[in-house]
Amino acid sequence: MRKLLPAALLLAACTLPGCESGCDPTPECLSGTVVGSTCMDGLLIDVDPRYRIGGNAVLPRHGRPDTLLGRNVIAVVNGDALASLPYPAVGQRLYFTYVNDPDRQWNGLCCFANDGVKTNIPHLLLSNVSTTGCGQAPKSK
């Protein structure tokens, strides 16, 4: 009997239904506003506050007070994710999905000046970047 109980528990654990949807706490699609761009960090997006994935982004201004760009800012590592769009301007709203790949934290640009933000913000790989809401098709004119 003692040997049957652990075996039964192991069998029950292996046959429980797996998590098929809604298990990942990361949302599939996020939104945010472009707040700037630097050579060192790439495009900077202030992500909507309900998705707490970014950090405070402080941009140094030589001879002037530093500028707070946002409190939930991420840096886009892969500029090629934006290839289907005109390069986003400050204030542009974007919708996207992302991956945090520890092996890809550099945008590949050679920068001659240290022009990045002076605070630690996540550098993420974006995909499915769009100017229309998540799951929405562009409206025809």
CSV table of C-alpha atoms in Angstrom, one decimal:
chain,number,residue,atom,x,y,z
A,1,MET,CA,0.0,0.0,0.0
A,2,ARG,CA,2.9,2.4,0.8
A,3,LYS,CA,4.3,2.0,-2.7
A,4,LEU,CA,0.9,2.5,-4.4
A,5,LEU,CA,0.2,5.9,-2.9
A,6,PRO,CA,3.4,7.6,-4.3
A,7,ALA,CA,2.8,5.9,-7.7
A,8,ALA,CA,-0.8,7.0,-7.8
A,9,LEU,CA,0.2,10.6,-6.9
A,10,LEU,CA,2.9,10.6,-9.7
A,11,LEU,CA,0.4,9.2,-12.2
A,12,ALA,CA,-2.2,11.9,-11.2
A,13,ALA,CA,0.4,14.7,-11.6
A,14,CYS,CA,1.4,13.5,-15.0
A,15,THR,CA,-2.1,13.2,-16.3
A,16,LEU,CA,-3.4,16.6,-15.1
A,17,PRO,CA,-4.4,18.9,-18.0
A,18,GLY,CA,-1.6,21.2,-19.0
A,19,CYS,CA,-2.0,24.9,-19.3
A,20,GLU,CA,-3.0,25.7,-22.9
A,21,SER,CA,-4.1,29.3,-22.8
A,22,GLY,CA,-4.0,32.2,-20.5
A,23,CYS,CA,-1.1,30.9,-18.5
A,24,ASP,CA,1.6,33.3,-19.5
A,25,PRO,CA,1.3,36.5,-17.4
A,26,THR,CA,2.9,38.4,-20.3
A,27,PRO,CA,0.2,39.9,-22.5
A,28,GLU,CA,0.3,39.0,-26.2
A,29,CYS,CA,0.1,42.5,-27.4
A,30,LEU,CA,1.2,45.7,-25.7
A,31,SER,CA,0.9,49.4,-26.6
A,32,GLY,CA,3.0,52.4,-25.9
A,33,THR,CA,4.2,55.8,-27.2
A,34,VAL,CA,7.5,56.6,-28.8
A,35,VAL,CA,9.4,59.1,-26.5
A,36,GLY,CA,12.7,59.3,-28.3
A,37,SER,CA,15.6,57.5,-29.9
A,38,THR,CA,19.3,57.3,-29.1
A,39,CYS,CA,22.2,55.6,-30.9
A,40,MET,CA,23.1,53.6,-27.8
A,41,ASP,CA,19.6,52.4,-27.0
A,42,GLY,CA,17.6,52.6,-30.2
A,43,LEU,CA,14.0,53.6,-30.3
A,44,LEU,CA,12.5,54.3,-26.8
A,45,ILE,CA,8.9,53.5,-26.1
A,46,ASP,CA,7.0,54.4,-23.0
A,47,VAL,CA,4.8,51.4,-22.5
A,48,ASP,CA,1.3,51.8,-21.1
A,49,PRO,CA,1.4,51.7,-17.3
A,50,ARG,CA,-0.8,48.6,-17.1
A,51,TYR,CA,2.1,46.6,-18.5
A,52,ARG,CA,5.0,47.1,-16.0
A,53,ILE,CA,7.9,45.9,-18.2
A,54,GLY,CA,10.0,49.1,-18.5
A,55,GLY,CA,11.9,51.5,-16.3
A,56,ASN,CA,12.5,55.2,-15.7
A,57,ALA,CA,14.3,56.6,-18.6
A,58,VAL,CA,16.4,59.7,-17.9
A,59,LEU,CA,18.1,61.4,-20.8
A,60,PRO,CA,21.2,63.5,-19.9
A,61,ARG,CA,21.2,67.0,-21.3
A,62,HIS,CA,24.6,68.6,-21.2
A,63,GLY,CA,24.5,72.0,-19.5
A,64,ARG,CA,20.8,71.6,-18.8
A,65,PRO,CA,18.7,69.5,-16.3
A,66,ASP,CA,18.3,65.9,-17.3
A,67,THR,CA,15.0,64.9,-19.0
A,68,LEU,CA,12.7,62.2,-17.7
A,69,LEU,CA,11.3,60.5,-20.9
A,70,GLY,CA,8.9,58.2,-19.1
A,71,ARG,CA,8.5,55.8,-16.1
A,72,ASN,CA,7.9,52.6,-18.1
A,73,VAL,CA,10.3,52.9,-21.0
A,74,ILE,CA,11.8,50.1,-23.0
A,75,ALA,CA,14.5,50.2,-25.7
A,76,VAL,CA,14.0,48.4,-29.0
A,77,VAL,CA,17.0,46.3,-29.9
A,78,ASN,CA,15.9,45.2,-33.3
A,79,GLY,CA,15.2,48.1,-35.6
A,80,ASP,CA,14.2,45.7,-38.4
A,81,ALA,CA,10.9,45.1,-36.6
A,82,LEU,CA,9.9,48.6,-37.7
A,83,ALA,CA,10.7,48.0,-41.4
A,84,SER,CA,7.1,47.8,-42.4
A,85,LEU,CA,6.4,51.2,-40.9
A,86,PRO,CA,7.6,54.7,-41.6
A,87,TYR,CA,10.2,55.4,-38.8
A,88,PRO,CA,8.0,56.3,-35.8
A,89,ALA,CA,8.2,59.9,-34.6
A,90,VAL,CA,8.0,61.0,-31.0
A,91,GLY,CA,4.4,60.8,-29.9
A,92,GLN,CA,3.6,57.9,-32.3
A,93,ARG,CA,1.5,55.2,-30.8
A,94,LEU,CA,2.7,51.6,-31.4
A,95,TYR,CA,1.3,48.2,-30.7
A,96,PHE,CA,3.6,45.2,-30.4
A,97,THR,CA,4.7,41.9,-28.9
A,98,TYR,CA,8.1,41.4,-27.4
A,99,VAL,CA,10.8,38.9,-26.2
A,100,ASN,CA,13.5,39.6,-23.7
A,101,ASP,CA,16.5,37.7,-25.1
A,102,PRO,CA,19.6,38.0,-22.8
A,103,ASP,CA,21.8,37.2,-25.8
A,104,ARG,CA,20.5,40.2,-27.8
A,105,GLN,CA,20.8,43.4,-25.7
A,106,TRP,CA,22.7,45.5,-28.3
A,107,ASN,CA,21.1,47.2,-31.3
A,108,GLY,CA,24.1,46.6,-33.5
A,109,LEU,CA,24.9,50.2,-34.1
A,110,CYS,CA,28.4,51.7,-33.7
A,111,CYS,CA,28.0,54.9,-31.6
A,112,PHE,CA,30.8,57.4,-31.3
A,113,ALA,CA,29.2,59.3,-28.4
A,114,ASN,CA,27.7,57.9,-25.3
A,115,ASP,CA,24.2,59.2,-26.0
A,116,GLY,CA,22.0,56.6,-24.3
A,117,VAL,CA,19.7,57.0,-21.3
A,118,LYS,CA,21.6,57.1,-18.0
A,119,THR,CA,19.2,54.8,-16.2
A,120,ASN,CA,18.8,51.0,-16.6
A,121,ILE,CA,15.9,50.1,-19.0
A,122,PRO,CA,15.1,46.8,-20.6
A,123,HIS,CA,16.3,46.2,-24.1
A,124,LEU,CA,13.7,44.1,-25.9
A,125,LEU,CA,13.1,42.4,-29.3
A,126,LEU,CA,9.8,43.6,-30.8
A,127,SER,CA,7.7,41.8,-33.3
A,128,ASN,CA,4.3,42.4,-34.8
A,129,VAL,CA,4.8,46.1,-34.6
A,130,SER,CA,1.8,48.1,-35.9
A,131,THR,CA,0.2,51.5,-35.7
A,132,THR,CA,-3.3,49.9,-35.4
A,133,GLY,CA,-4.6,48.3,-32.3
A,134,CYS,CA,-3.9,44.7,-31.5
A,135,GLY,CA,-6.0,42.4,-33.6
A,136,GLN,CA,-7.4,45.2,-35.7
A,137,ALA,CA,-7.0,45.5,-39.4
A,138,PRO,CA,-6.1,48.9,-40.9
A,139,LYS,CA,-9.1,50.8,-41.9
A,140,SER,CA,-9.6,51.4,-45.6
A,141,LYS,CA,-10.2,54.9,-46.8
